[in-house]
Coordinates of C-alpha atoms in Angstrom, one line a residue:
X1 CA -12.7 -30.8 -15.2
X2 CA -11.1 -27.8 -13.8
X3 CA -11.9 -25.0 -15.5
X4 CA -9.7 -22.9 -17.2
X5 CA -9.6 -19.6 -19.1
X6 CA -7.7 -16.5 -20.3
X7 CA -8.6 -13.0 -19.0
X8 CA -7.9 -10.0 -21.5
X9 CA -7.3 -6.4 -20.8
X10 CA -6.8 -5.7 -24.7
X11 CA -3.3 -4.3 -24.5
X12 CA -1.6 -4.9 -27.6
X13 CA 1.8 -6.2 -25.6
X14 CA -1.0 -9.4 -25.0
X15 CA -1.5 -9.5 -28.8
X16 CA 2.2 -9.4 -29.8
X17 CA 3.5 -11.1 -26.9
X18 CA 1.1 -13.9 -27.2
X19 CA 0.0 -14.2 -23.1
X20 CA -3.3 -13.2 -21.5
X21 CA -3.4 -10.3 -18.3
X22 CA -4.4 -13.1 -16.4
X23 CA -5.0 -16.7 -16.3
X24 CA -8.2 -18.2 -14.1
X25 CA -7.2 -21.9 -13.4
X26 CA -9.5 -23.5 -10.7
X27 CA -9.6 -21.4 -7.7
X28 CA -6.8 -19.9 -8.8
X29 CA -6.0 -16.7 -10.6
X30 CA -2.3 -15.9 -11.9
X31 CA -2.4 -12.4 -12.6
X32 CA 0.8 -11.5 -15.4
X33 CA 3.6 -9.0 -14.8
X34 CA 1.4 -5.7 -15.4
X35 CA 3.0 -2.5 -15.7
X36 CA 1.6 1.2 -15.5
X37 CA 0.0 1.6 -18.9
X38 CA -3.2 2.6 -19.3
X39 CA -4.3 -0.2 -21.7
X40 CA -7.4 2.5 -23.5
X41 CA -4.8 4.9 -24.5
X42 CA -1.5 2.9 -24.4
X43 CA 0.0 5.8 -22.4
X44 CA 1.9 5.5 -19.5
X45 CA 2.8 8.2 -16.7
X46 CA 6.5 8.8 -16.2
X47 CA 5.6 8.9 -12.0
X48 CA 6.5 5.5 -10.4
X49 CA 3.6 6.2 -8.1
X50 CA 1.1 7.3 -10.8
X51 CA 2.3 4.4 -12.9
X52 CA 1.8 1.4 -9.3
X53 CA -2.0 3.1 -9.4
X54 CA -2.3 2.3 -12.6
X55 CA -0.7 -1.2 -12.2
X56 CA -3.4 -1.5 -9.4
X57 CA -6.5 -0.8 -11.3
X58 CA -5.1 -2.6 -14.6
X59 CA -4.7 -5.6 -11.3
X60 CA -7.9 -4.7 -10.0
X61 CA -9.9 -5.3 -13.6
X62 CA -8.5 -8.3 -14.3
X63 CA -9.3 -9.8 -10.7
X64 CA -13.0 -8.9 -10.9
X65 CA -13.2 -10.2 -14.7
X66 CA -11.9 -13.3 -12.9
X67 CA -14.1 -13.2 -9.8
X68 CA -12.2 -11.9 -7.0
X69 CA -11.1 -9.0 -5.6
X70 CA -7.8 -7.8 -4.3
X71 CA -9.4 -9.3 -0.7
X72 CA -8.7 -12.6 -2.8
X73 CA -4.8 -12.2 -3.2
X74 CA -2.5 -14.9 -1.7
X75 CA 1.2 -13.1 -3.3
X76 CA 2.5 -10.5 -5.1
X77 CA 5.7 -9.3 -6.7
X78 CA 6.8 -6.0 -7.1
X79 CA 9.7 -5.4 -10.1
X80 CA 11.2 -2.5 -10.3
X81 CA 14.7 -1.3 -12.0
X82 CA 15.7 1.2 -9.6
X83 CA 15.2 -0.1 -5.6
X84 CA 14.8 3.5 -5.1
X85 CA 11.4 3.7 -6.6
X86 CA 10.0 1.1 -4.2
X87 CA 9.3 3.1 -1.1
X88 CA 7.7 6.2 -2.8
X89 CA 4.9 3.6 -3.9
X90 CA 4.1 2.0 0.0
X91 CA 1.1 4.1 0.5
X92 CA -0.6 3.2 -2.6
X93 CA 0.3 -0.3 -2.2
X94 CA -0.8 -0.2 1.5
X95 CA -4.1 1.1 0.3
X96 CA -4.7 -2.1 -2.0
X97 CA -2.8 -5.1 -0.1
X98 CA -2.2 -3.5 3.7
X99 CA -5.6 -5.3 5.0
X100 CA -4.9 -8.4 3.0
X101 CA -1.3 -8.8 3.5
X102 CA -0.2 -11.3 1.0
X103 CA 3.0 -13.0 1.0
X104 CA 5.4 -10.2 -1.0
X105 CA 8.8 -9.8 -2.8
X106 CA 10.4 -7.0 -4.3
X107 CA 13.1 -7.5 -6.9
X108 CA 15.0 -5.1 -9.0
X109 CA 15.6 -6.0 -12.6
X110 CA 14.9 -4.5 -15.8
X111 CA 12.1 -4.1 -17.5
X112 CA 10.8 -4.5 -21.0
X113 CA 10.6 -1.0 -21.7
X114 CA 12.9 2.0 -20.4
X115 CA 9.6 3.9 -19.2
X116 CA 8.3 1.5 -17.1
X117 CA 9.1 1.7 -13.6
X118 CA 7.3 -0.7 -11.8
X119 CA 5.8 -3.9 -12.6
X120 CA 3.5 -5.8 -10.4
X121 CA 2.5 -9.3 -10.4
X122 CA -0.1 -10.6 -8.3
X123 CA -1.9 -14.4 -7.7
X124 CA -5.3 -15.2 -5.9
X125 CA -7.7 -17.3 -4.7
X126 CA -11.1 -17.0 -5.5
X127 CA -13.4 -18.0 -2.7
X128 CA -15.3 -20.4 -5.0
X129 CA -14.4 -22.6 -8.3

């Protein structure tokens, strides 16, 4: 049987929503939309760069809690509500994907929340099941 589990980050959106961070399904991770708060303080920077770094390491927990690392990721989507965001936020995206190069989108669209600026969504492979 293939396993399959939730990963939590203990934000309370996960609680209220009803969704986990990420979902480990196989060899397969699905990582959730996550956005720039920091889940310990449920803050969350009004910098679209500081808030994609924190979308990175929010990312970057919940891939290791699943057993991979951001080596492992196959895709990712970047959200955003203002297209003009997007290219302030290269270099710290470069810094986590440029090496692995997934396949990528960008979309604009709002988000649930007015202070959130970016939302990243991410899916892996781990290297074993």
């Amino acid at each position: 049987m293939t396993e399959r589990r939730a990963v939590l980050s203990g934000s309370t959106f996960e609680e209220q929503i009803g969704y986990a961070r990420a979902v480990v399904d196989g060899d397969r991770v699905h990582v959730s939309g996550t956005t720039g708060f920091d889940y310990a303080t449920m803050t969350i920077s009004d910098d679209v760069v500081e808030q994609a770094g924190q979308c990175l390491r929010n990312i970057g927990a919940a891939l290791a809690e699943a057993g991979c690392t951001f080596a492992d990721v196959v895709r990712v989507r970047y959200l955003l509500p203002d297209r003009a965001d997007f290219e302030p936020c290269w270099p710290v995206l470069r810094r986590a994907f440029g090496e692995v190069r997934p396949a990528a989108t960008m979309m604009v669209c709002g988000l649930a929340d007015p202070r959130m600026r970016i939302e990243i969504e991410a899916y892996a492979r781990r290297a074993t099941a």
